Short mmCIF file of C-alpha atoms in Angstrom, two decimals:
data_model
loop_
_atom_site.label_atom_id
_atom_site.label_comp_id
_atom_site.label_asym_id
_atom_site.label_seq_id
_atom_site.Cartn_x
_atom_site.Cartn_y
_atom_site.Cartn_z
CA MET A 1 0.00 0.00 0.00
CA PHE A 2 2.81 2.41 0.89
CA SER A 3 6.13 2.91 -0.88
CA SER A 4 9.53 3.11 0.76
CA ALA A 5 9.65 6.76 -0.31
CA SER A 6 7.00 7.39 2.37
CA SER A 7 9.28 6.20 5.19
CA CYS A 8 9.86 9.77 6.33
CA LEU A 9 6.14 10.16 7.03
CA SER A 10 4.21 9.16 10.11
CA SER A 11 1.68 6.37 9.80
CA ARG A 12 -1.02 9.06 9.55
CA GLY A 13 1.03 10.87 6.93
CA ARG A 14 1.36 7.72 4.83
CA VAL A 15 -2.41 7.19 4.91
CA ILE A 16 -3.02 10.82 3.97
CA LYS A 17 -0.55 10.56 1.08
CA TRP A 18 -2.17 7.31 -0.03
CA PHE A 19 -5.55 9.05 -0.34
CA TRP A 20 -3.96 11.61 -2.63
CA ASP A 21 -2.03 9.06 -4.71
CA SER A 22 -5.05 6.79 -5.10
CA ALA A 23 -7.35 9.55 -6.34
CA GLU A 24 -8.97 8.82 -9.69
CA GLU A 25 -6.49 9.01 -12.53
CA GLY A 26 -9.17 10.75 -14.56
CA TYR A 27 -8.88 14.00 -12.67
CA ARG A 28 -5.11 14.06 -13.03
CA THR A 29 -5.52 13.37 -16.75
CA TYR A 30 -8.13 16.13 -17.01
CA HIS A 31 -5.99 18.74 -15.28
CA ARG A 32 -3.06 17.93 -17.60
CA ASP A 33 -5.23 18.14 -20.72
CA GLU A 34 -8.16 20.43 -19.91
CA TYR A 35 -10.48 21.38 -22.75
CA ASP A 36 -10.34 24.97 -23.93
CA GLU A 37 -12.40 26.11 -26.88
CA ASP A 38 -9.53 28.17 -28.33
CA LYS A 39 -6.32 26.85 -26.79
CA ASN A 40 -7.04 23.12 -26.48
CA PRO A 41 -10.20 22.09 -28.39
CA ASN A 42 -9.15 18.42 -28.27
CA GLY A 43 -8.72 18.43 -24.50
CA VAL A 44 -10.76 16.49 -21.95
CA ILE A 45 -14.36 17.60 -21.31
CA ASN A 46 -15.15 17.23 -17.61
CA LEU A 47 -18.64 15.85 -17.00
CA GLY A 48 -17.43 14.22 -13.80
CA THR A 49 -16.99 17.06 -11.30
CA SER A 50 -20.19 18.37 -9.73
CA GLU A 51 -19.72 22.10 -10.31
CA ASN A 52 -22.23 24.64 -11.55
CA LYS A 53 -20.55 26.46 -14.45
CA LEU A 54 -23.73 28.01 -15.85
CA CYS A 55 -23.92 31.40 -14.13
CA PHE A 56 -20.47 32.97 -14.14
CA ASP A 57 -21.87 35.99 -15.98
CA LEU A 58 -24.41 36.71 -13.24
CA LEU A 59 -21.95 36.11 -10.42
CA SER A 60 -19.11 38.13 -11.88
CA ARG A 61 -21.36 41.15 -12.34
CA ARG A 62 -22.68 40.94 -8.79
CA LEU A 63 -19.32 40.27 -7.12
CA THR A 64 -17.63 43.22 -8.83
CA GLN A 65 -20.18 45.81 -7.76
CA SER A 66 -18.95 48.55 -5.45
CA ASP A 67 -20.68 47.28 -2.30
CA MET A 68 -18.54 44.13 -2.44
CA LEU A 69 -15.26 46.05 -2.27
CA ARG A 70 -14.70 47.04 1.34
CA VAL A 71 -11.61 46.91 3.53
CA GLU A 72 -11.60 47.92 7.18
CA PRO A 73 -9.40 46.88 10.13
CA PRO A 74 -11.65 44.13 11.61
CA LEU A 75 -11.66 42.32 8.26
CA LEU A 76 -7.85 42.05 8.36
CA GLN A 77 -7.66 40.88 11.97
CA TYR A 78 -8.40 37.57 13.72
CA PRO A 79 -12.18 37.07 13.84
CA ASP A 80 -14.31 35.14 16.26
CA TRP A 81 -13.38 31.63 15.11
CA ARG A 82 -17.05 30.76 14.63
CA GLY A 83 -17.09 33.49 11.95
CA HIS A 84 -17.66 37.22 12.15
CA LEU A 85 -20.92 37.95 13.95
CA PHE A 86 -22.23 40.00 11.00
CA LEU A 87 -21.84 36.93 8.75
CA ARG A 88 -23.38 34.46 11.21
CA GLU A 89 -26.37 36.76 11.60
CA GLU A 90 -26.85 36.89 7.83
CA VAL A 91 -26.48 33.10 7.57
CA ALA A 92 -29.15 32.63 10.25
CA LYS A 93 -31.52 34.99 8.41
CA PHE A 94 -30.76 33.38 5.05
CA LEU A 95 -31.38 29.83 6.31
CA SER A 96 -34.50 30.93 8.20
CA TYR A 97 -35.96 32.29 4.96
CA TYR A 98 -34.87 29.66 2.41
CA CYS A 99 -35.23 26.65 4.73
CA LYS A 100 -38.63 27.99 5.85
CA SER A 101 -37.91 27.38 9.51
CA PRO A 102 -40.96 27.67 11.77
CA ALA A 103 -39.04 30.03 14.10
CA PRO A 104 -36.09 32.34 13.32
CA LEU A 105 -32.77 30.53 13.43
CA LYS A 106 -30.09 31.86 15.76
CA ALA A 107 -26.64 33.19 14.93
CA GLU A 108 -25.24 31.49 18.04
CA ASN A 109 -25.96 28.13 16.37
CA VAL A 110 -24.02 29.02 13.22
CA VAL A 111 -20.37 28.11 12.62
CA VAL A 112 -18.60 29.15 9.40
CA LEU A 113 -15.76 27.12 7.83
CA ASN A 114 -13.92 27.02 4.51
CA GLY A 115 -16.20 24.52 2.81
CA CYS A 116 -18.38 21.58 3.77
CA ALA A 117 -15.45 19.16 3.47
CA SER A 118 -13.97 20.90 6.50
CA ILE A 119 -17.29 20.61 8.34
CA PHE A 120 -17.44 16.87 7.73
CA SER A 121 -13.85 16.51 8.98
CA ALA A 122 -14.53 18.64 12.05
CA LEU A 123 -17.79 16.89 12.97
CA ALA A 124 -16.28 13.43 12.59
CA THR A 125 -13.37 14.45 14.81
CA VAL A 126 -15.47 15.95 17.61
CA LEU A 127 -18.33 13.41 17.58
CA CYS A 128 -16.49 10.11 17.21
CA GLU A 129 -13.66 8.19 18.79
CA VAL A 130 -10.99 6.71 16.52
CA GLY A 131 -12.39 3.74 14.62
CA GLU A 132 -16.06 4.58 15.17
CA ALA A 133 -18.42 4.99 12.24
CA PHE A 134 -21.25 6.84 10.56
CA LEU A 135 -23.98 5.03 8.65
CA ILE A 136 -24.35 6.29 5.08
CA PRO A 137 -26.68 5.08 2.29
CA THR A 138 -24.96 4.09 -0.95
CA PRO A 139 -24.46 5.28 -3.62
CA TYR A 140 -23.16 8.47 -2.01
CA TYR A 141 -20.72 11.32 -2.67
CA GLY A 142 -17.54 9.31 -2.24
CA ALA A 143 -15.25 12.11 -1.04
CA ILE A 144 -17.00 11.97 2.34
CA THR A 145 -14.92 8.84 3.03
CA GLN A 146 -11.79 10.95 2.95
CA HIS A 147 -13.33 13.93 4.75
CA ILE A 148 -14.17 11.97 7.87
CA TYR A 149 -11.10 9.73 7.90
CA LEU A 150 -8.15 12.07 7.45
CA TYR A 151 -8.36 13.87 10.80
CA GLY A 152 -10.65 11.74 12.93
CA ASN A 153 -9.80 8.21 11.66
CA VAL A 154 -13.54 7.66 11.45
CA ARG A 155 -15.02 5.14 9.01
CA LEU A 156 -18.30 4.66 7.16
CA ALA A 157 -20.75 1.79 7.58
CA TYR A 158 -22.64 1.37 4.31
CA VAL A 159 -26.39 1.07 3.92
CA TYR A 160 -26.37 -0.68 0.56
CA LEU A 161 -29.27 0.25 -1.74
CA ASP A 162 -30.06 -1.31 -5.12
CA SER A 163 -31.96 -0.39 -8.27
CA GLU A 164 -34.67 -3.04 -7.97
CA VAL A 165 -38.21 -1.69 -7.77
CA THR A 166 -40.29 -4.01 -5.60
CA GLY A 167 -43.69 -2.32 -5.69
CA GLN A 168 -45.81 0.51 -7.00
CA ASP A 169 -44.77 2.89 -4.23
CA THR A 170 -41.06 2.14 -4.39
CA ARG A 171 -38.25 3.70 -6.41
CA PRO A 172 -34.72 2.64 -7.36
CA PHE A 173 -32.13 2.98 -4.60
CA GLN A 174 -34.81 3.86 -2.06
CA LEU A 175 -33.74 4.28 1.55
CA THR A 176 -35.97 2.86 4.28
CA VAL A 177 -35.77 2.56 8.05
CA GLU A 178 -35.67 -1.21 7.66
CA LYS A 179 -32.48 -0.93 5.59
CA LEU A 180 -31.00 1.42 8.19
CA GLU A 181 -31.80 -1.07 10.96
CA THR A 182 -30.23 -3.94 9.01
CA ALA A 183 -27.05 -1.97 8.31
CA LEU A 184 -26.76 -0.85 11.93
CA GLN A 185 -27.15 -4.42 13.20
CA GLY A 186 -24.58 -5.62 10.67
CA ALA A 187 -22.02 -3.03 11.72
CA GLU A 188 -22.52 -3.75 15.42
CA SER A 189 -22.22 -7.50 14.83
CA GLU A 190 -18.77 -6.81 13.38
CA GLY A 191 -17.79 -4.85 16.48
CA VAL A 192 -18.11 -1.42 14.86
CA LYS A 193 -19.48 1.34 17.08
CA VAL A 194 -21.86 3.52 15.04
CA LYS A 195 -22.18 7.10 16.29
CA GLY A 196 -24.26 8.74 13.59
CA LEU A 197 -26.05 8.82 10.26
CA ILE A 198 -25.11 10.95 7.24
CA LEU A 199 -27.90 11.97 4.85
CA ILE A 200 -27.47 14.04 1.68
CA ASN A 201 -30.66 15.87 0.67
CA PRO A 202 -31.10 16.42 -2.28
CA GLN A 203 -29.09 13.26 -2.74
CA ASN A 204 -25.81 13.00 -4.65
CA PRO A 205 -25.57 11.15 -7.06
CA LEU A 206 -29.24 10.06 -7.29
CA GLY A 207 -30.91 13.48 -7.25
CA ASP A 208 -33.60 12.13 -4.88
CA ILE A 209 -35.36 14.46 -2.43
CA TYR A 210 -36.43 13.03 0.92
CA SER A 211 -40.00 13.88 1.87
CA PRO A 212 -40.78 15.38 5.30
CA GLY A 213 -42.27 12.02 6.28
CA GLU A 214 -39.11 10.17 5.29
CA LEU A 215 -36.95 12.67 7.16
CA GLN A 216 -39.03 12.21 10.30
CA GLU A 217 -38.70 8.44 10.01
CA PHE A 218 -34.93 8.59 9.59
CA LEU A 219 -34.55 11.07 12.46
CA GLY A 220 -36.78 8.89 14.62
CA PHE A 221 -34.57 5.88 13.86
CA ALA A 222 -31.51 7.89 14.86
CA LYS A 223 -33.09 9.04 18.11
CA ARG A 224 -34.03 5.47 19.09
CA HIS A 225 -30.39 4.47 18.72
CA LEU A 226 -28.91 7.71 20.15
CA LEU A 227 -27.23 8.53 16.84
CA HIS A 228 -26.18 11.95 15.59
CA VAL A 229 -27.57 12.92 12.18
CA ILE A 230 -25.55 15.03 9.75
CA LEU A 231 -27.82 16.51 7.08
CA ASP A 232 -25.91 17.75 4.02
CA GLU A 233 -28.28 20.15 2.20
CA ILE A 234 -25.69 21.61 -0.16
CA TYR A 235 -28.08 21.36 -3.19
CA MET A 236 -31.18 22.77 -1.46
CA LEU A 237 -31.63 25.70 -3.90
CA SER A 238 -30.79 23.61 -6.98
CA VAL A 239 -34.19 21.94 -7.37
CA PHE A 240 -35.14 22.92 -10.92
CA GLN A 241 -38.22 20.73 -11.50
CA GLU A 242 -41.24 22.88 -10.66
CA SER A 243 -43.34 19.94 -9.49
CA LEU A 244 -40.84 19.04 -6.77
CA GLU A 245 -40.70 20.55 -3.32
CA PHE A 246 -37.57 20.43 -1.20
CA ARG A 247 -38.13 20.55 2.54
CA SER A 248 -35.12 21.31 4.70
CA VAL A 249 -34.84 19.46 7.98
CA LEU A 250 -34.83 22.95 9.51
CA SER A 251 -38.42 23.42 8.25
CA LEU A 252 -39.78 20.61 10.38
CA GLU A 253 -41.99 21.72 13.25
CA ARG A 254 -40.35 19.48 15.81
CA LEU A 255 -37.06 17.61 15.49
CA PRO A 256 -36.94 14.28 17.33
CA ASP A 257 -33.48 15.05 18.75
CA PRO A 258 -32.33 18.66 18.10
CA GLN A 259 -29.11 18.22 20.08
CA ARG A 260 -27.96 15.47 17.73
CA THR A 261 -29.13 17.03 14.45
CA HIS A 262 -26.49 19.01 12.52
CA VAL A 263 -27.14 20.72 9.17
CA LEU A 264 -24.59 21.65 6.48
CA TRP A 265 -24.95 24.13 3.66
CA GLY A 266 -22.54 26.13 1.51
CA MET A 267 -22.20 28.23 -1.64
CA SER A 268 -20.22 25.76 -3.73
CA LYS A 269 -23.25 24.28 -5.47
CA ASP A 270 -26.30 26.55 -5.22
CA PHE A 271 -24.23 29.64 -6.04
CA GLY A 272 -21.62 28.05 -8.31
CA MET A 273 -18.75 29.19 -6.06
CA SER A 274 -16.82 26.04 -5.26
CA GLY A 275 -13.61 28.07 -5.32
CA LEU A 276 -14.85 30.52 -2.69
CA ARG A 277 -14.69 27.84 0.03
CA PHE A 278 -17.61 28.83 2.23
CA GLY A 279 -19.57 26.31 4.26
CA THR A 280 -21.74 26.65 7.32
CA LEU A 281 -22.86 24.36 10.11
CA TYR A 282 -26.13 24.90 11.94
CA THR A 283 -26.44 23.02 15.24
CA GLU A 284 -28.33 23.69 18.44
CA ASN A 285 -25.73 21.71 20.37
CA GLN A 286 -23.42 24.38 21.77
CA ASP A 287 -20.75 21.88 22.80
CA VAL A 288 -20.56 20.66 19.20
CA ALA A 289 -20.57 24.23 17.86
CA THR A 290 -17.74 25.25 20.20
CA ALA A 291 -15.62 22.18 19.44
CA VAL A 292 -16.03 22.71 15.68
CA ALA A 293 -15.26 26.43 16.11
CA SER A 294 -11.98 25.50 17.76
CA LEU A 295 -11.00 23.67 14.56
CA CYS A 296 -11.88 26.81 12.59
CA ARG A 297 -8.43 28.06 13.59
CA CYS A 298 -7.29 25.75 10.79
CA HIS A 299 -10.35 26.13 8.57
CA GLY A 300 -11.49 29.74 8.80
CA LEU A 301 -12.33 32.19 6.01
CA SER A 302 -10.58 35.46 5.38
CA GLY A 303 -12.42 38.51 6.66
CA LEU A 304 -12.74 39.89 3.13
CA VAL A 305 -14.50 36.73 1.93
CA GLN A 306 -16.76 36.76 4.98
CA TYR A 307 -17.79 40.31 4.14
CA GLN A 308 -18.55 39.44 0.50
CA VAL A 309 -20.58 36.37 1.48
CA SER A 310 -22.62 38.37 3.96
CA LYS A 311 -23.42 41.03 1.36
CA LEU A 312 -24.45 38.40 -1.16
CA LEU A 313 -26.68 36.51 1.28
CA GLN A 314 -28.23 39.81 2.34
CA ASP A 315 -29.19 40.74 -1.24
CA ARG A 316 -32.50 38.86 -1.27
CA ASP A 317 -33.78 40.95 -4.19
CA TRP A 318 -30.89 39.89 -6.48
CA ILE A 319 -31.11 36.27 -5.35
CA ASN A 320 -34.87 35.98 -5.88
CA ARG A 321 -35.32 38.15 -8.97
CA VAL A 322 -32.08 37.62 -10.88
CA TYR A 323 -29.95 34.69 -9.78
CA LEU A 324 -32.27 31.89 -8.71
CA PRO A 325 -34.77 32.09 -11.60
CA GLU A 326 -32.02 32.22 -14.23
CA ASN A 327 -29.90 29.55 -12.56
CA LEU A 328 -32.82 27.14 -12.27
CA ALA A 329 -33.88 27.81 -15.87
CA ARG A 330 -30.35 27.06 -17.11
CA LEU A 331 -30.11 23.92 -14.99
CA LYS A 332 -33.44 22.69 -16.34
CA ALA A 333 -32.44 23.37 -19.95
CA ALA A 334 -29.13 21.55 -19.55
CA HIS A 335 -30.83 18.62 -17.82
CA THR A 336 -33.42 18.44 -20.60
CA TYR A 337 -30.72 18.38 -23.28
CA VAL A 338 -28.74 15.55 -21.68
CA SER A 339 -31.93 13.60 -20.91
CA GLU A 340 -32.97 13.81 -24.56
CA GLU A 341 -29.52 12.65 -25.71
CA LEU A 342 -29.66 9.66 -23.36
CA ARG A 343 -33.17 8.74 -24.52
CA ALA A 344 -32.02 8.92 -28.15
CA LEU A 345 -29.25 6.47 -27.27
CA GLY A 346 -31.69 4.16 -25.49
CA VAL A 347 -29.82 4.56 -22.21
CA PRO A 348 -31.86 4.19 -18.99
CA PHE A 349 -31.39 6.79 -16.25
CA LEU A 350 -33.03 8.15 -13.11
CA ASN A 351 -35.08 11.16 -14.15
CA ARG A 352 -34.87 13.48 -11.14
CA GLY A 353 -35.15 17.25 -10.86
CA ALA A 354 -32.47 18.33 -8.40
CA GLY A 355 -28.70 18.71 -8.39
CA PHE A 356 -26.27 18.88 -11.32
CA PHE A 357 -26.12 15.23 -12.38
CA ILE A 358 -27.97 12.30 -13.88
CA TRP A 359 -27.47 8.76 -12.56
CA VAL A 360 -27.10 6.70 -15.74
CA ASP A 361 -27.48 2.94 -16.18
CA LEU A 362 -24.80 1.66 -18.56
CA ARG A 363 -24.90 -1.95 -17.36
CA LYS A 364 -25.82 -3.25 -20.81
CA TYR A 365 -22.50 -1.93 -22.13
CA LEU A 366 -20.47 -4.15 -19.78
CA ARG A 367 -19.39 -7.52 -21.15
CA LYS A 368 -19.50 -8.89 -17.60
CA ALA A 369 -21.17 -7.42 -14.52
CA THR A 370 -17.94 -6.56 -12.72
CA PHE A 371 -16.31 -3.40 -11.46
CA GLU A 372 -13.28 -4.24 -13.60
CA GLU A 373 -15.52 -3.98 -16.66
CA GLU A 374 -16.98 -0.73 -15.31
CA THR A 375 -13.48 0.70 -15.03
CA LEU A 376 -12.65 -0.37 -18.58
CA LEU A 377 -15.74 1.44 -19.91
CA TRP A 378 -14.88 4.52 -17.85
CA ARG A 379 -11.37 4.46 -19.34
CA ARG A 380 -12.79 4.26 -22.86
CA PHE A 381 -14.70 7.45 -22.14
CA LEU A 382 -11.50 9.08 -20.88
CA ASP A 383 -9.54 7.90 -23.92
CA ASN A 384 -12.23 9.61 -26.00
CA LYS A 385 -11.61 12.83 -24.03
CA VAL A 386 -14.68 12.90 -21.80
CA LEU A 387 -14.48 12.41 -18.03
CA LEU A 388 -17.38 10.77 -16.19
CA SER A 389 -17.63 9.34 -12.67
CA PHE A 390 -18.13 5.59 -12.32
CA GLY A 391 -20.39 3.94 -9.78
CA LYS A 392 -17.65 2.34 -7.71
CA ALA A 393 -16.50 5.84 -6.68
CA PHE A 394 -19.92 6.20 -5.01
CA GLU A 395 -19.81 2.69 -3.49
CA CYS A 396 -22.68 1.60 -5.71
CA LYS A 397 -23.16 -2.15 -5.23
CA GLU A 398 -24.14 -2.70 -8.89
CA PRO A 399 -21.41 -2.33 -11.56
CA GLY A 400 -22.31 -0.19 -14.57
CA TRP A 401 -23.87 2.95 -13.13
CA PHE A 402 -22.27 6.32 -13.98
CA ARG A 403 -22.85 9.92 -12.91
CA VAL A 404 -23.06 12.47 -15.74
CA VAL A 405 -22.80 16.14 -14.69
CA PHE A 406 -24.83 18.46 -16.94
CA SER A 407 -24.27 21.87 -15.29
CA ASP A 408 -21.87 23.16 -17.93
CA ARG A 409 -22.07 25.66 -20.76
CA PRO A 410 -23.96 24.46 -23.87
CA GLN A 411 -20.98 24.11 -26.19
CA ARG A 412 -18.95 21.98 -23.78
CA LEU A 413 -22.02 19.94 -22.91
CA ARG A 414 -22.82 19.23 -26.57
CA LEU A 415 -19.25 18.21 -27.31
CA GLY A 416 -19.09 16.06 -24.20
CA MET A 417 -22.28 14.22 -25.10
CA GLN A 418 -21.04 13.72 -28.66
CA ARG A 419 -18.00 11.98 -27.21
CA VAL A 420 -20.19 9.87 -24.92
CA ARG A 421 -22.28 8.85 -27.93
CA GLN A 422 -19.15 7.86 -29.90
CA VAL A 423 -18.03 5.53 -27.12
CA LEU A 424 -21.41 3.89 -26.62
CA GLU A 425 -22.11 3.44 -30.31
CA SER A 426 -18.71 1.81 -30.84
CA ASN A 427 -19.04 -0.37 -27.72
CA PRO A 428 -20.56 -3.83 -28.20
CA LYS A 429 -23.65 -4.37 -26.04
#
């Protein structure tokens, strides 16, 4: 697992380096040969990274307006490590409004970090002992494995879901309390102490939205077993299908266990600012908030960024009248285009209305139902200069599922789908 060149590292350092070295070769290939319409038109099109690249024009205009450009002494000095009070107050107001909380949320329950990856790392470290685990339904956003392990040496216990539909009221990869109970019992029978449950809502990579009833059932399960629940709601404003309603856990009238319910949100997805590195934790547990805030010494935001974020969150008129309607319209158009391309190819997929991705069933293109065959197909896409994410990266139990990200500008999206078509049409079924 580790080379002799790592002998100068601690055991932790070798594990950390291994995570970096074992990262998907596709992303290294992409960064060496990135598509550019003018400079590198034969480069790799990235339909694998979940980033919203549709609204740079709107964001650049707003972020360069005069009210964003302010420098004063407090912004250049050490802040409260939870985040400047002016920002935490705006976050509380923002979440109260967009999460439709029954009572105003409180700034004292807000902690600000440089991205939700840092929040996952911090929560795992302060909630779990070394070797303990969180339950997580699969398929799931695979980077969480690294987030919770690197600092806290915390693991994941998988709740394996499958694509089989067993009745009229069921859907592929559906999570139920019964499956949670089975996974918990399985982990405990192996001597693994489970401390919490991680839920992503809207879900990545499925695009599913948990109903209020489902949320209450999952939270009730967690309370019965004294488990913390981490709710990642990073895509909450990226629900583009009008018939769908997202309900934040913060909108529920009564949480079964408020002291063990912790909510994440950030600007990487809903506002297309993954490079800004802003994430926020909302928790009523002040011990948890304080412990996470202590780690903000390593994961804080610059004062200038905190000021810009607060001004943006405060601008409800721009968000509601300009940004959100246009962003959702562009997401829907891009999703429609890719969906139509997949239908034309006869490729099955989950037709959801949230997030930036489509969960695509390419099992019929595998010669054998193995993850080795899945990797070979993924590599054929990469050889044809289009990067996708394969199901194994999300711990999907069924080989042959892929995530296709559609939140890119039309020209790159068209070219990427042309390359996908070339691979599939040349691949024996």
